[in-house]
Coordinates of C-alpha atoms and ligand atoms in Angstrom, one line a residue:
X84 CA 88.8 85.6 -78.2
X85 CA 87.3 89.1 -79.6
X86 CA 87.0 88.7 -83.6
X87 CA 88.9 85.6 -83.9
X88 CA 91.8 87.6 -81.8
X89 CA 93.4 87.0 -78.6
X90 CA 91.9 89.0 -75.6
X91 CA 94.0 87.7 -72.7
X92 CA 96.5 90.5 -70.9
X93 CA 99.6 88.9 -70.0
X94 CA 101.3 89.9 -66.6
X95 CA 105.1 88.6 -66.8
X96 CA 106.8 88.1 -63.2
X97 CA 110.3 87.9 -63.0
X98 CA 112.7 88.0 -60.0
X99 CA 115.9 89.6 -59.4
X100 CA 118.2 90.1 -56.5
X101 CA 118.2 86.5 -54.8
X102 CA 116.3 83.3 -55.6
X103 CA 113.3 81.9 -53.0
X104 CA 111.4 85.6 -53.2
X105 CA 108.3 83.7 -53.3
X106 CA 107.6 85.0 -56.9
X107 CA 105.2 82.0 -57.0
X108 CA 102.8 82.9 -54.1
X109 CA 103.2 86.9 -55.5
X110 CA 101.8 85.6 -58.7
X111 CA 99.2 83.9 -56.9
X112 CA 98.0 86.5 -54.6
X113 CA 97.8 88.8 -57.8
X114 CA 95.8 86.4 -59.3
X115 CA 93.5 86.1 -56.3
X116 CA 92.9 89.7 -56.4
X117 CA 91.9 90.1 -60.0
X118 CA 89.7 87.3 -59.7
X119 CA 87.9 89.0 -56.5
X120 CA 87.4 91.9 -59.0
X121 CA 85.7 89.5 -61.4
X122 CA 88.3 88.4 -64.1
X123 CA 89.0 85.0 -65.1
X124 CA 92.9 84.0 -64.8
X125 CA 95.6 81.7 -65.5
X126 CA 98.9 80.9 -64.0
X127 CA 101.6 79.8 -66.0
X128 CA 105.3 78.8 -64.8
X129 CA 108.5 78.8 -67.5
X130 CA 111.3 76.9 -65.5
X131 CA 115.1 77.6 -67.4
X132 CA 116.5 74.6 -66.4
X133 CA 117.4 71.5 -69.0
X134 CA 115.4 68.9 -67.3
X135 CA 112.5 68.2 -69.6
X136 CA 110.3 68.3 -66.7
X137 CA 111.1 67.8 -62.7
X138 CA 109.8 64.4 -62.7
X139 CA 113.0 62.7 -62.5
X140 CA 115.0 65.4 -60.3
X141 CA 115.3 64.8 -56.4
X142 CA 113.4 66.5 -54.3
X143 CA 115.7 67.9 -52.0
X144 CA 116.8 69.7 -55.2
X145 CA 113.9 70.9 -56.9
X146 CA 111.2 70.5 -54.1
X147 CA 108.0 68.7 -54.6
X148 CA 106.8 67.3 -58.0
X149 CA 103.3 68.9 -58.2
X150 CA 100.8 66.9 -60.4
X151 CA 98.0 68.1 -62.6
X152 CA 94.6 66.5 -63.4
X153 CA 95.8 65.9 -66.7
X154 CA 98.8 64.0 -65.7
X155 CA 102.2 66.7 -66.5
X156 CA 104.8 66.4 -63.7
X157 CA 105.1 70.3 -62.8
X158 CA 107.3 72.9 -60.3
X159 CA 105.8 73.5 -56.8
X160 CA 104.5 76.9 -57.5
X161 CA 101.8 75.3 -59.7
X162 CA 100.3 74.2 -56.4
X163 CA 100.5 77.7 -54.8
X164 CA 98.4 79.2 -57.9
X165 CA 95.9 76.5 -57.7
X166 CA 95.4 76.5 -53.9
X167 CA 95.1 80.3 -54.0
X168 CA 92.9 80.8 -57.4
X169 CA 91.2 78.0 -56.9
X170 CA 91.6 76.9 -60.8
X171 CA 93.3 73.6 -61.7
X172 CA 96.3 73.8 -63.4
X173 CA 97.0 72.1 -66.9
X174 CA 100.0 70.8 -68.9
X175 CA 100.0 73.8 -70.5
X176 CA 100.6 75.6 -67.4
X177 CA 103.9 74.5 -67.1
X178 CA 107.4 74.4 -69.3
X179 CA 110.9 74.1 -68.8
X180 CA 114.1 75.2 -71.2
X181 CA 114.6 71.5 -71.5
X182 CA 110.6 71.0 -73.0
X183 CA 111.1 73.8 -75.3
X184 CA 114.6 72.8 -77.1
X185 CA 112.8 69.2 -77.1
X186 CA 110.1 70.8 -79.2
X187 CA 112.9 72.4 -81.5
X188 CA 115.2 69.5 -81.9
X189 CA 112.4 67.4 -83.1
X190 CA 111.0 70.0 -85.4
X191 CA 114.7 70.4 -86.7
X192 CA 114.9 66.4 -87.1
X193 CA 111.5 66.5 -88.9
X194 CA 112.6 69.0 -91.5
X195 CA 110.0 72.0 -90.4
X196 CA 113.1 74.7 -90.8
X197 CA 113.1 73.7 -94.3
X198 CA 117.2 74.4 -94.6
X199 CA 117.6 77.0 -92.3
X200 CA 119.8 77.4 -89.0
X201 CA 118.0 76.3 -85.9
X202 CA 118.5 79.2 -83.4
X203 CA 117.8 80.2 -79.6
X204 CA 116.5 83.6 -81.7
X205 CA 114.2 82.8 -83.7
X206 CA 113.5 79.2 -83.0
X207 CA 113.9 78.8 -79.3
X208 CA 111.8 82.4 -78.6
X209 CA 109.2 81.1 -81.1
X210 CA 108.7 78.1 -79.0
X211 CA 108.3 80.1 -75.9
X212 CA 105.7 82.5 -77.2
X213 CA 103.8 79.9 -78.9
X214 CA 103.8 78.2 -75.0
X215 CA 102.6 81.8 -73.7
X216 CA 99.9 82.3 -76.2
X217 CA 98.5 78.3 -76.0
X218 CA 95.4 77.1 -74.5
X219 CA 94.0 80.9 -73.6
X220 CA 90.4 81.6 -74.4
X221 CA 88.3 82.8 -72.0
X222 CA 91.1 84.2 -69.7
X223 CA 90.9 88.1 -68.7
X224 CA 94.5 87.8 -67.6
X225 CA 97.4 85.1 -67.9
X226 CA 100.1 85.4 -65.3
X227 CA 103.3 84.4 -66.3
X228 CA 106.0 83.5 -64.2
X229 CA 109.7 83.2 -65.5
X230 CA 111.8 81.0 -62.7
X231 CA 115.0 81.7 -61.6
X232 CA 117.0 84.9 -61.1
X233 CA 117.4 87.6 -63.7
X234 CA 120.8 87.6 -64.8
X235 CA 121.3 83.6 -65.1
X236 CA 122.0 82.4 -68.5
X237 CA 119.5 80.0 -68.5
X238 CA 116.6 82.4 -68.5
X239 CA 117.7 84.9 -70.9
X240 CA 115.6 83.1 -74.1
X241 CA 112.5 83.5 -71.8
X242 CA 113.4 87.4 -70.9
X243 CA 114.2 87.7 -74.9
X244 CA 110.6 86.0 -75.7
X245 CA 108.5 88.2 -73.5
X246 CA 110.5 91.0 -74.7
X247 CA 109.3 89.8 -78.1
X248 CA 105.7 89.4 -77.2
X249 CA 105.0 92.9 -75.4
X250 CA 106.2 94.3 -78.9
X251 CA 104.2 92.0 -81.0
X252 CA 100.9 92.1 -78.5
X253 CA 101.4 95.7 -77.6
X254 CA 102.1 96.9 -73.9
X255 CA 98.3 97.7 -73.6
X256 CA 98.0 93.9 -73.2
X257 CA 101.5 92.9 -71.5
X258 CA 103.1 94.7 -67.9
X259 CA 106.0 93.0 -66.5
X260 CA 106.3 93.0 -62.6
X261 CA 109.8 92.6 -61.6
X262 CA 110.1 91.0 -57.6
X263 CA 112.8 92.0 -56.0
X264 CA 114.4 92.3 -52.4
X265 CA 115.3 95.2 -50.2
X266 CA 117.6 94.3 -47.8
X267 CA 118.0 95.7 -44.2
X268 CA 121.5 96.2 -43.3
X269 CA 121.3 96.1 -39.3
X270 CA 124.6 98.2 -39.0
X271 CA 123.6 101.2 -41.3
X272 CA 120.3 100.5 -39.8
X273 CA 118.9 101.1 -43.7
X274 CA 117.4 99.3 -46.6
X275 CA 119.5 99.1 -49.5
X276 CA 118.3 99.5 -53.2
X277 CA 121.6 99.1 -55.0
X278 CA 120.5 95.7 -55.4
X279 CA 117.1 96.3 -56.4
X280 CA 119.1 99.1 -59.0
X281 CA 121.0 96.4 -60.6
X282 CA 118.6 94.2 -61.0
X283 CA 116.7 96.6 -63.1
X284 CA 119.4 97.5 -64.9
X285 CA 120.0 93.9 -66.3
X286 CA 116.4 93.4 -67.5
X287 CA 116.8 96.9 -69.2
X288 CA 120.1 95.1 -70.8
X289 CA 117.6 92.7 -72.5
X290 CA 115.2 95.2 -73.4
X291 CA 112.7 95.1 -70.6
X292 CA 111.5 98.0 -68.7
X293 CA 109.7 96.8 -66.0
X294 CA 105.9 98.5 -65.2
X295 CA 105.8 97.7 -61.6
X296 CA 108.6 96.5 -58.8
X297 CA 107.7 94.5 -55.8
X298 CA 109.9 94.8 -53.6
X299 CA 110.2 92.2 -50.7
X300 CA 111.2 93.9 -47.6
X301 CA 111.5 93.3 -43.5
X302 CA 110.2 96.4 -42.4
X303 CA 108.2 99.0 -44.3
X304 CA 109.4 101.2 -47.2
X305 CA 110.5 104.8 -46.1
X306 CA 109.3 107.4 -49.1
X307 CA 112.5 108.7 -49.8
X308 CA 114.0 105.1 -50.6
X309 CA 110.8 104.8 -52.7
X310 CA 111.2 108.0 -54.6
X311 CA 115.3 106.4 -55.1
X312 CA 114.0 103.2 -56.4
X313 CA 111.2 105.2 -58.5
X314 CA 113.8 107.3 -60.1
X315 CA 116.6 105.2 -60.8
X316 CA 114.8 102.1 -61.9
X317 CA 112.1 104.5 -64.1
X318 CA 109.0 103.3 -62.5
X319 CA 106.6 105.6 -61.2
X320 CA 106.6 105.8 -57.4
X321 CA 103.0 104.3 -57.1
X322 CA 104.2 101.3 -58.7
X323 CA 107.0 100.5 -56.1
X324 CA 104.8 98.0 -54.2
X325 CA 106.0 97.0 -50.4
X326 CA 105.9 93.3 -49.9
X327 CA 106.3 92.9 -46.1
X328 CA 107.4 89.2 -45.0
X329 CA 104.2 87.6 -43.7
X330 CA 103.9 84.7 -41.6
X331 CA 100.7 84.0 -42.8
X332 CA 100.6 83.0 -46.6
X333 CA 97.0 83.2 -47.1
X334 CA 97.3 86.9 -45.7
X335 CA 98.8 87.8 -48.6
X336 CA 96.2 88.7 -51.2
X337 CA 95.2 90.7 -48.2
X338 CA 98.7 92.7 -47.7
X339 CA 98.7 93.3 -51.2
X340 CA 95.6 94.8 -51.7
X341 CA 96.2 97.3 -49.0
X342 CA 99.5 98.4 -50.9
X343 CA 97.6 98.9 -54.0
X344 CA 98.6 96.5 -56.4
X345 CA 95.3 95.4 -58.0
X346 CA 94.4 98.8 -58.1
X347 CA 97.6 99.5 -60.1
X348 CA 97.2 96.8 -62.4
X349 CA 94.0 97.7 -63.4
X350 CA 95.1 100.9 -64.0
X351 CA 98.0 99.9 -66.4
X352 CA 95.6 97.9 -68.2
X353 CA 93.0 101.2 -68.3
X354 CA 90.2 98.8 -66.7
X355 CA 88.0 100.2 -63.8
X356 CA 89.3 100.3 -60.5
X357 CA 85.8 100.3 -58.9
X358 CA 84.0 98.1 -57.1
X359 CA 86.7 97.3 -54.5
X360 CA 87.6 93.4 -54.5
X361 CA 85.4 91.2 -52.0
X362 CA 88.1 89.6 -49.9
X363 CA 86.1 88.4 -47.3
X364 CA 86.9 84.7 -47.7
X365 CA 90.3 85.6 -47.2
X366 CA 90.0 87.4 -43.9
X367 CA 87.6 84.4 -42.6
X368 CA 90.5 82.2 -43.6
X369 CA 93.1 84.6 -41.5
X370 CA 90.7 84.7 -38.7
X371 CA 90.3 81.3 -38.6
X372 CA 93.8 80.5 -38.7
X373 CA 94.7 83.3 -36.1
X374 CA 91.5 81.9 -33.7
X375 CA 92.7 78.4 -33.7
X376 CA 91.9 76.6 -30.4
X377 CA 94.5 74.1 -29.4
X378 CA 97.4 72.7 -31.1
X379 CA 97.9 69.2 -32.2
X380 CA 101.5 67.4 -33.5
X381 CA 101.4 65.4 -36.4
X382 CA 104.6 63.5 -37.1
X383 CA 105.7 63.4 -40.6
X384 CA 108.2 60.7 -41.3
X385 CA 109.2 61.1 -44.6
X386 CA 112.7 60.9 -46.2
X387 CA 113.4 63.9 -47.8
X388 CA 113.5 66.7 -44.7
X389 CA 116.3 68.5 -45.4
X390 CA 114.5 70.5 -47.8
X391 CA 110.4 71.3 -46.9
X392 CA 109.8 72.1 -49.9
X393 CA 109.4 68.7 -51.2
X394 CA 106.7 68.3 -49.0
X395 CA 104.9 71.8 -49.8
X396 CA 101.4 70.8 -50.5
X397 CA 101.4 67.9 -47.7
X398 CA 102.4 70.9 -45.2
X399 CA 99.8 73.0 -47.0
X400 CA 97.1 70.3 -47.0
X401 CA 97.8 69.6 -43.1
X402 CA 97.6 73.0 -42.2
X403 CA 94.0 73.4 -44.2
X404 CA 93.0 70.2 -42.0
X405 CA 94.0 72.2 -39.3
X406 CA 92.0 75.7 -40.7
X407 CA 88.5 73.3 -41.2
X408 CA 88.5 72.3 -37.6
X409 CA 89.9 75.4 -36.0
X410 CA 92.9 74.0 -34.8
X411 CA 96.5 74.8 -34.6
X412 CA 98.5 71.8 -36.1
X413 CA 102.2 71.6 -35.7
X414 CA 104.0 69.1 -37.5
X415 CA 107.2 67.3 -36.3
X416 CA 109.1 66.0 -39.4
X417 CA 111.3 62.9 -38.5
X418 CA 113.9 61.6 -41.2
X419 CA 113.3 58.1 -41.2
X420 CA 116.9 57.3 -43.2
X421 CA 118.2 58.3 -39.4
X422 CA 116.6 55.1 -38.1
X423 CA 117.5 52.7 -40.9
X424 CA 120.0 50.8 -38.5
X425 CA 117.7 50.8 -35.6
X426 CA 114.2 51.4 -36.8
X427 CA 112.8 50.8 -33.6
X428 CA 114.3 53.5 -32.1
X429 CA 112.1 55.6 -34.1
X430 CA 109.5 55.2 -31.7
X431 CA 110.8 57.3 -29.4
X432 CA 110.5 60.5 -31.8
X433 CA 106.8 59.7 -32.1
X434 CA 106.0 59.6 -28.0
X435 CA 103.2 62.6 -27.4
X436 CA 102.4 63.0 -31.4
X437 CA 98.5 63.1 -32.3
X438 CA 98.7 61.6 -35.5
X439 CA 101.3 59.9 -37.7
X440 CA 101.6 60.5 -41.5
X441 CA 104.1 59.0 -44.1
X442 CA 104.2 60.9 -47.2
X443 CA 105.1 59.9 -50.7
X444 CA 108.9 58.4 -51.3
X445 CA 110.9 56.3 -53.7
X446 CA 113.1 54.0 -52.9
X447 CA 114.1 51.6 -50.2
X448 CA 116.3 53.9 -47.5
X449 CA 114.4 55.3 -44.7
X450 CA 111.5 52.5 -45.6
X451 CA 112.2 50.7 -42.6
X452 CA 111.9 53.3 -40.0
X453 CA 108.7 54.2 -42.2
X454 CA 107.4 50.7 -41.4
X455 CA 108.4 51.0 -37.8
X456 CA 106.2 54.1 -37.5
X457 CA 103.1 52.7 -39.3
X458 CA 103.4 49.7 -36.6
X459 CA 103.6 52.3 -33.8
X460 CA 100.5 54.3 -35.0
X461 CA 98.7 50.9 -35.5
X462 CA 99.2 49.4 -31.8
X463 CA 99.0 52.8 -30.3
X464 CA 95.9 53.3 -31.8
X465 CA 97.5 56.9 -33.2
X466 CA 95.7 58.7 -36.3
X467 CA 97.7 57.1 -39.2
X468 CA 97.5 58.7 -42.8
X469 CA 99.5 56.8 -45.3
X470 CA 100.0 58.6 -48.9
X471 CA 101.2 56.8 -51.6
X472 CA 104.4 55.0 -50.8
X473 CA 102.9 55.8 -46.8
X474 CA 99.8 53.5 -48.1
X475 CA 102.0 50.8 -49.6
X476 CA 104.4 50.4 -46.5
X477 CA 101.2 50.2 -44.2
X478 CA 100.1 47.3 -46.4
X479 CA 104.0 45.5 -46.2
X480 CA 103.3 46.2 -42.5
X481 CA 100.0 44.4 -41.9
X482 CA 101.5 41.7 -43.9
X483 CA 104.3 41.2 -42.1
X484 CA 103.3 41.7 -38.5
X485 CA 99.5 40.4 -39.3
X486 CA 98.8 38.4 -42.5
X487 CA 101.7 35.7 -42.1
X488 CA 104.4 37.1 -44.5
X489 CA 107.0 38.3 -42.4
X490 CA 109.3 38.8 -45.5
X491 CA 106.6 40.9 -47.4
X492 CA 108.1 43.4 -49.6
X493 CA 107.7 45.8 -52.6
X494 CA 109.1 44.8 -56.2
X495 CA 110.5 48.5 -56.0
X496 CA 113.0 47.1 -53.2
X497 CA 114.0 43.9 -55.8
X498 CA 112.7 40.9 -56.3
X499 CA 111.4 39.0 -53.1
X500 CA 109.3 36.2 -52.9
X501 CA 106.2 38.0 -51.8
X502 CA 105.9 41.2 -53.4
X503 CA 102.6 42.5 -51.8
X504 CA 103.3 45.6 -54.1
X505 CA 104.3 44.8 -57.1
X506 CA 105.1 47.3 -60.4
X507 CA 102.5 47.6 -63.0
X508 CA 103.1 47.7 -66.3
X509 CA 99.1 47.9 -67.9
X510 CA 96.5 50.0 -66.6
X511 CA 93.0 51.4 -67.7
X512 CA 93.5 55.5 -68.1
X513 CA 90.2 56.8 -69.9
X514 CA 88.9 53.9 -71.4
X515 CA 91.7 53.3 -73.4
X516 CA 95.0 50.7 -72.0
X517 CA 98.1 52.2 -71.0
X518 CA 101.4 50.3 -71.2
X519 CA 104.7 50.6 -69.8
X520 CA 107.9 48.6 -70.0
X521 CA 109.4 47.2 -66.9
X522 CA 112.7 48.6 -68.2
X523 CA 111.7 51.6 -70.0
X524 CA 112.4 55.3 -69.3
X525 CA 112.0 56.8 -65.7
X526 CA 110.8 59.9 -66.7
X527 CA 107.2 60.7 -67.6
X528 CA 106.2 57.1 -67.5
X529 CA 104.7 56.6 -64.0
X530 CA 100.7 56.1 -63.3
X531 CA 99.9 59.9 -63.3
X532 CA 97.6 61.9 -63.2
X533 CA 93.5 62.4 -61.9
X534 CA 91.9 58.9 -61.9
X535 CA 88.6 57.9 -60.5
X536 CA 88.0 55.3 -57.9
X537 CA 84.9 53.9 -56.0
X538 CA 84.2 54.0 -52.1
X539 CA 82.8 51.4 -50.3
X540 CA 79.8 52.8 -47.8
X541 CA 80.5 52.5 -44.1
X542 CA 83.7 53.5 -44.8
X543 CA 86.2 56.0 -42.9
X544 CA 86.8 57.0 -46.5
X545 CA 83.0 57.3 -47.2
X546 CA 82.4 59.1 -44.0
X547 CA 85.1 61.9 -44.9
X548 CA 84.2 61.9 -48.7
X549 CA 80.5 61.6 -48.6
X550 CA 80.0 60.6 -52.0
X551 CA 80.7 57.3 -54.2
X552 CA 83.2 58.3 -56.9
X553 CA 86.3 60.3 -56.1
X554 CA 88.9 61.7 -58.7
X555 CA 92.2 61.5 -57.4
X556 CA 95.8 62.3 -58.8
X557 CA 98.6 59.9 -59.0
X558 CA 102.1 59.8 -59.8
X559 CA 103.7 55.9 -59.0
X560 CA 104.8 52.6 -60.7
X561 CA 103.8 50.3 -57.8
X562 CA 100.2 49.3 -56.8
X563 CA 98.8 46.7 -53.9
X564 CA 99.1 43.3 -55.4
X565 CA 95.6 41.9 -55.1
X566 CA 97.4 38.2 -55.4
X567 CA 97.7 38.6 -51.9
X568 CA 93.8 39.4 -50.9
X569 CA 93.8 36.1 -48.5
X570 CA 97.0 37.6 -46.2
X571 CA 95.2 41.1 -46.5
X572 CA 91.6 39.9 -44.8
X573 CA 93.8 38.4 -42.2
X574 CA 95.7 41.5 -41.3
X575 CA 92.5 42.9 -40.7
X576 CA 93.1 45.6 -44.1
X577 CA 89.7 46.8 -45.4
X578 CA 89.8 47.9 -48.9
X579 CA 87.7 50.7 -49.3
X580 CA 88.2 52.7 -52.8
X581 CA 88.9 50.5 -55.6
X582 CA 89.3 51.8 -59.5
X583 CA 86.4 51.2 -61.0
X584 CA 87.2 48.3 -63.0
X585 CA 88.1 46.5 -58.9
X586 CA 91.6 45.6 -59.9
X587 CA 93.7 48.2 -58.5
X588 CA 93.0 49.1 -54.1
X589 CA 93.2 52.7 -53.9
X590 CA 92.6 53.1 -50.5
X591 CA 92.5 50.8 -47.4
X592 CA 91.9 51.3 -43.9
X593 CA 91.5 49.5 -40.7
X594 CA 88.1 48.8 -38.8
X595 CA 90.0 47.8 -35.6
X596 CA 91.7 51.3 -35.4
X597 CA 90.2 55.1 -34.6
X598 CA 91.5 56.2 -37.9
X599 CA 94.1 54.6 -39.9
X600 CA 93.7 55.3 -44.0
X601 CA 96.3 54.7 -46.6
X602 CA 95.7 56.5 -50.0
X603 CA 97.4 55.3 -53.1
X604 CA 97.0 58.8 -54.7
X605 CA 98.3 62.3 -53.9
X606 CA 95.4 64.1 -51.9
X607 CA 97.3 66.8 -50.7
X608 CA 97.7 68.1 -54.3
X609 CA 93.8 69.0 -54.5
X610 CA 93.3 70.4 -50.9
X611 CA 92.8 74.3 -50.9
X612 CA 92.4 76.8 -48.1
X613 CA 89.0 77.4 -49.1
X614 CA 88.1 73.9 -49.8
X615 CA 90.0 72.1 -47.4
X616 CA 90.5 68.0 -48.6
X617 CA 88.0 66.0 -46.8
X618 CA 90.3 63.2 -45.9
X619 CA 92.9 65.9 -44.4
X620 CA 89.5 67.0 -42.4
X621 CA 89.2 63.9 -41.3
X622 CA 92.8 63.1 -40.0
X623 CA 92.9 66.3 -38.2
X624 CA 89.8 65.7 -36.6
X625 CA 91.1 62.4 -35.2
X626 CA 94.2 64.0 -34.1
X627 CA 92.2 66.5 -31.9
X628 CA 90.0 63.8 -30.5
X629 CA 93.0 61.7 -29.7
X630 CA 94.5 64.8 -28.4
X631 CA 91.7 65.5 -25.7
X632 CA 91.7 61.4 -24.7
X633 CA 95.3 61.9 -23.0
Ligands
LIG748 N1 107.9 54.4 -54.9 C1 106.1 54.3 -54.8 C2 105.7 53.7 -55.9 O1 106.3 54.2 -57.1 C3 105.5 54.9 -54.1 C4 105.4 56.6 -55.2 C5 104.9 57.6 -54.1 O2 104.5 57.9 -52.9 N2 104.7 59.3 -54.9 O3 105.1 53.3 -56.6

């Protein structure tokens, strides 16, 4: 703040031509470059769908649900923002059209509009502008990404809101960047600029003139095409930025810098272009990836593998474990639901892998296959990492096969005589009791966000973390039922992490196995390329050790 006035500058990122252009990564890379120039950044996402948040959507529709420390269920792009910039996202960094409308409707019911007709302009657009400006103080830049593709009906209120915001804050505080695609037409041997021209026209029709175009392309943009785009789209030729396809995502900030994006942005805002940003950390990561020695294969046994975005943070965290160990990691995706009929067959898929990971999940379909995967890893001494559901199923497997209860189950699958995993309706958050109804709403009612756990010394968890208290992010309804402590002991399960009041097991492991760890939380959400998560680092290290034994 300066004299009570917000000084943060806004950069709005829109997308055109097609979806899946990587706006999230583009926004993150720009964030990295501005940070490297010494600026403080926040990144935000506005999603045009009508769900209040993505929490109730299937991951195969929308990709993973990313959970923030403060317990918001958000779009997976927030994961990219965190991984690249290292800035932990907050509830105030993600909003959907559904949430905006719910605010407007609540205000209308409350009588806040004093007799006025509630309308998209101004009520919905005001609510969007309030979201954009909220909770900013020390940030020099707020990069706001608008989900969807320009031209969609749903994104119109967001475009209108940013148009208004630029008028209110001034062009010197707001910049519009449009990400587009230049398709390469093989028959003509040319990159085509027309879809970009049309997309910019679409933006102009809602009153937005982009200041910069970030053009995704599979080959370099010839000067002639660059001039053409500049002329037709009314953008300076030097502000047509080439964004070539790139296999290593952590190289993208370096590539963008070479294209001059950060220099053009600081020029736009009349900020000094010198000194050059220091990108040595990113060069180091890329070098580690390129110079990886040896490859390990990790089987991920899940249910949502038809859309790999369902496991975005997980795949990145596994890659970070590889970066930390200077090894390449190949992920073998195994669809557990294919093995419901004959779960034992799943073990054929696991022959020769160096590690098995069962990730988070919901519902009964596919679980027998996942349990078979746990058993295989346990019996064959293959490093095993169970995350959330993968931890709960590891407990069920152990109690069924070693703990004397062959019918052990979870109440998630309905009533059963021995629910070793059960629904919790009361728990402690920040010293207060949180209460849920067992038949209440599904949206936003899980145990969500960061919670502390105490780690027992002398365990694998302690060896990985090297500290007694950790904070990790949760997203689940069910918990290990400690009434079965005797069966757990008989099954050889060690509880190496517990909630501070000692009531909820947060980490389980086996002392009789090279590396078998299950966690009730989602460590993948906190892993970053510059700070790989200790459990992923330890898991991949164990997989490397296993691969060398064979
Ligand atoms: N379905 C389980 C629960 O709700 C696990 C959830 C998860 O893996 N995120 O407790």
